Amino acid sequence: MKNPVRMCIYCKKRKFQKELIRLQCIDKELRYFTGIGRSFYLCHDCSSLKEKKLLKSLSRECKKEIKTIDLESLLNG
Ligand SMILES: [Zn+2]
């Protein structure tokens, strides 16, 4: 079995894909990857951060300003 390695957009650490959260932006909101469109990866360590720098990184990926990060509800909901 292949274990694809992907990079977390925030800490830039390379991890196995299964250890990362695959996200995308839809209408300025973070969502789990739906299978369509551009996506990016965030590791579990970074997903629990509430830093402004993280929002900046996410905004850069989304090409739109992300003002809030609510990954907890994404992950739990
Ligand atoms: Zn990370």
PDB file of C-alpha atoms and ligand atoms in Angstrom:
ATOM      1  CA  MET A   1       0.000   0.000   0.000  1.00  0.00           C
ATOM      2  CA  LYS A   2       1.224   3.444  -0.822  1.00  0.00           C
ATOM      3  CA  ASN A   3       1.192   6.093   1.843  1.00  0.00           C
ATOM      4  CA  PRO A   4       1.034   9.434   0.129  1.00  0.00           C
ATOM      5  CA  VAL A   5       2.845  12.214   1.947  1.00  0.00           C
ATOM      6  CA  ARG A   6       1.429  15.703   1.981  1.00  0.00           C
ATOM      7  CA  MET A   7       2.515  18.958   3.533  1.00  0.00           C
ATOM      8  CA  CYS A   8       0.665  20.908   6.172  1.00  0.00           C
ATOM      9  CA  ILE A   9       0.143  24.440   4.863  1.00  0.00           C
ATOM     10  CA  TYR A  10       0.948  25.968   8.204  1.00  0.00           C
ATOM     11  CA  CYS A  11       3.854  24.176   9.849  1.00  0.00           C
ATOM     12  CA  LYS A  12       5.087  22.814   6.480  1.00  0.00           C
ATOM     13  CA  LYS A  13       5.726  19.449   8.018  1.00  0.00           C
ATOM     14  CA  ARG A  14       5.362  16.501   5.752  1.00  0.00           C
ATOM     15  CA  LYS A  15       3.080  13.812   7.018  1.00  0.00           C
ATOM     16  CA  PHE A  16       1.143  10.895   5.725  1.00  0.00           C
ATOM     17  CA  GLN A  17      -2.081  11.948   4.107  1.00  0.00           C
ATOM     18  CA  LYS A  18      -4.115  10.005   6.648  1.00  0.00           C
ATOM     19  CA  GLU A  19      -2.616  12.125   9.441  1.00  0.00           C
ATOM     20  CA  LEU A  20      -3.742  15.326   7.816  1.00  0.00           C
ATOM     21  CA  ILE A  21      -7.072  17.038   7.500  1.00  0.00           C
ATOM     22  CA  ARG A  22      -8.012  17.802   3.938  1.00  0.00           C
ATOM     23  CA  LEU A  23      -9.826  21.086   3.649  1.00  0.00           C
ATOM     24  CA  GLN A  24     -11.095  23.459   1.076  1.00  0.00           C
ATOM     25  CA  CYS A  25     -12.735  26.848   0.992  1.00  0.00           C
ATOM     26  CA  ILE A  26     -16.263  27.345  -0.166  1.00  0.00           C
ATOM     27  CA  ASP A  27     -17.628  30.861  -0.056  1.00  0.00           C
ATOM     28  CA  LYS A  28     -15.038  32.006   2.460  1.00  0.00           C
ATOM     29  CA  GLU A  29     -15.769  29.163   4.801  1.00  0.00           C
ATOM     30  CA  LEU A  30     -13.586  26.247   5.595  1.00  0.00           C
ATOM     31  CA  ARG A  31     -15.033  22.890   4.795  1.00  0.00           C
ATOM     32  CA  TYR A  32     -13.909  19.375   4.622  1.00  0.00           C
ATOM     33  CA  PHE A  33     -12.839  18.533   1.122  1.00  0.00           C
ATOM     34  CA  THR A  34     -15.901  17.629  -0.886  1.00  0.00           C
ATOM     35  CA  GLY A  35     -14.005  15.951  -3.677  1.00  0.00           C
ATOM     36  CA  ILE A  36     -14.323  18.860  -6.056  1.00  0.00           C
ATOM     37  CA  GLY A  37     -12.024  21.808  -6.448  1.00  0.00           C
ATOM     38  CA  ARG A  38      -8.817  22.895  -4.838  1.00  0.00           C
ATOM     39  CA  SER A  39      -7.873  21.491  -1.480  1.00  0.00           C
ATOM     40  CA  PHE A  40      -5.100  21.760   1.025  1.00  0.00           C
ATOM     41  CA  TYR A  41      -3.922  19.983   4.126  1.00  0.00           C
ATOM     42  CA  LEU A  42      -3.663  20.919   7.733  1.00  0.00           C
ATOM     43  CA  CYS A  43      -2.195  18.682  10.388  1.00  0.00           C
ATOM     44  CA  HIS A  44      -3.999  17.919  13.615  1.00  0.00           C
ATOM     45  CA  ASP A  45      -1.527  19.927  15.664  1.00  0.00           C
ATOM     46  CA  CYS A  46      -2.153  23.058  13.643  1.00  0.00           C
ATOM     47  CA  SER A  47      -5.890  22.543  13.448  1.00  0.00           C
ATOM     48  CA  SER A  48      -6.140  23.117  17.183  1.00  0.00           C
ATOM     49  CA  LEU A  49      -4.315  26.428  17.023  1.00  0.00           C
ATOM     50  CA  LYS A  50      -6.215  29.663  17.257  1.00  0.00           C
ATOM     51  CA  GLU A  51      -3.506  31.900  15.928  1.00  0.00           C
ATOM     52  CA  LYS A  52      -3.974  34.814  13.630  1.00  0.00           C
ATOM     53  CA  LYS A  53      -1.037  33.584  11.605  1.00  0.00           C
ATOM     54  CA  LEU A  54      -2.925  30.398  10.915  1.00  0.00           C
ATOM     55  CA  LEU A  55      -5.856  32.416   9.614  1.00  0.00           C
ATOM     56  CA  LYS A  56      -3.455  34.238   7.341  1.00  0.00           C
ATOM     57  CA  SER A  57      -2.115  31.016   5.959  1.00  0.00           C
ATOM     58  CA  LEU A  58      -5.611  29.736   5.388  1.00  0.00           C
ATOM     59  CA  SER A  59      -6.616  32.992   3.760  1.00  0.00           C
ATOM     60  CA  ARG A  60      -3.679  32.696   1.418  1.00  0.00           C
ATOM     61  CA  GLU A  61      -4.725  29.212   0.427  1.00  0.00           C
ATOM     62  CA  CYS A  62      -8.289  30.300  -0.099  1.00  0.00           C
ATOM     63  CA  LYS A  63      -7.347  33.495  -1.902  1.00  0.00           C
ATOM     64  CA  LYS A  64      -9.971  35.079   0.280  1.00  0.00           C
ATOM     65  CA  GLU A  65      -9.893  36.428   3.751  1.00  0.00           C
ATOM     66  CA  ILE A  66     -10.848  33.856   6.329  1.00  0.00           C
ATOM     67  CA  LYS A  67     -12.006  35.665   9.425  1.00  0.00           C
ATOM     68  CA  THR A  68     -12.926  32.820  11.661  1.00  0.00           C
ATOM     69  CA  ILE A  69     -11.717  29.342  12.075  1.00  0.00           C
ATOM     70  CA  ASP A  70     -14.116  26.824  13.416  1.00  0.00           C
ATOM     71  CA  LEU A  71     -12.370  23.578  12.816  1.00  0.00           C
ATOM     72  CA  GLU A  72     -13.652  22.108  16.026  1.00  0.00           C
ATOM     73  CA  SER A  73     -17.207  22.153  14.812  1.00  0.00           C
ATOM     74  CA  LEU A  74     -15.996  20.867  11.471  1.00  0.00           C
ATOM     75  CA  LEU A  75     -14.250  18.004  13.143  1.00  0.00           C
ATOM     76  CA  ASN A  76     -16.955  17.209  15.623  1.00  0.00           C
ATOM     77  CA  GLY A  77     -19.954  17.950  13.520  1.00  0.00           C
TER      78      GLY A  77
HETATM   79 ZN    ZN B   1       0.763  21.649  10.734  1.00  0.00          ZN
END
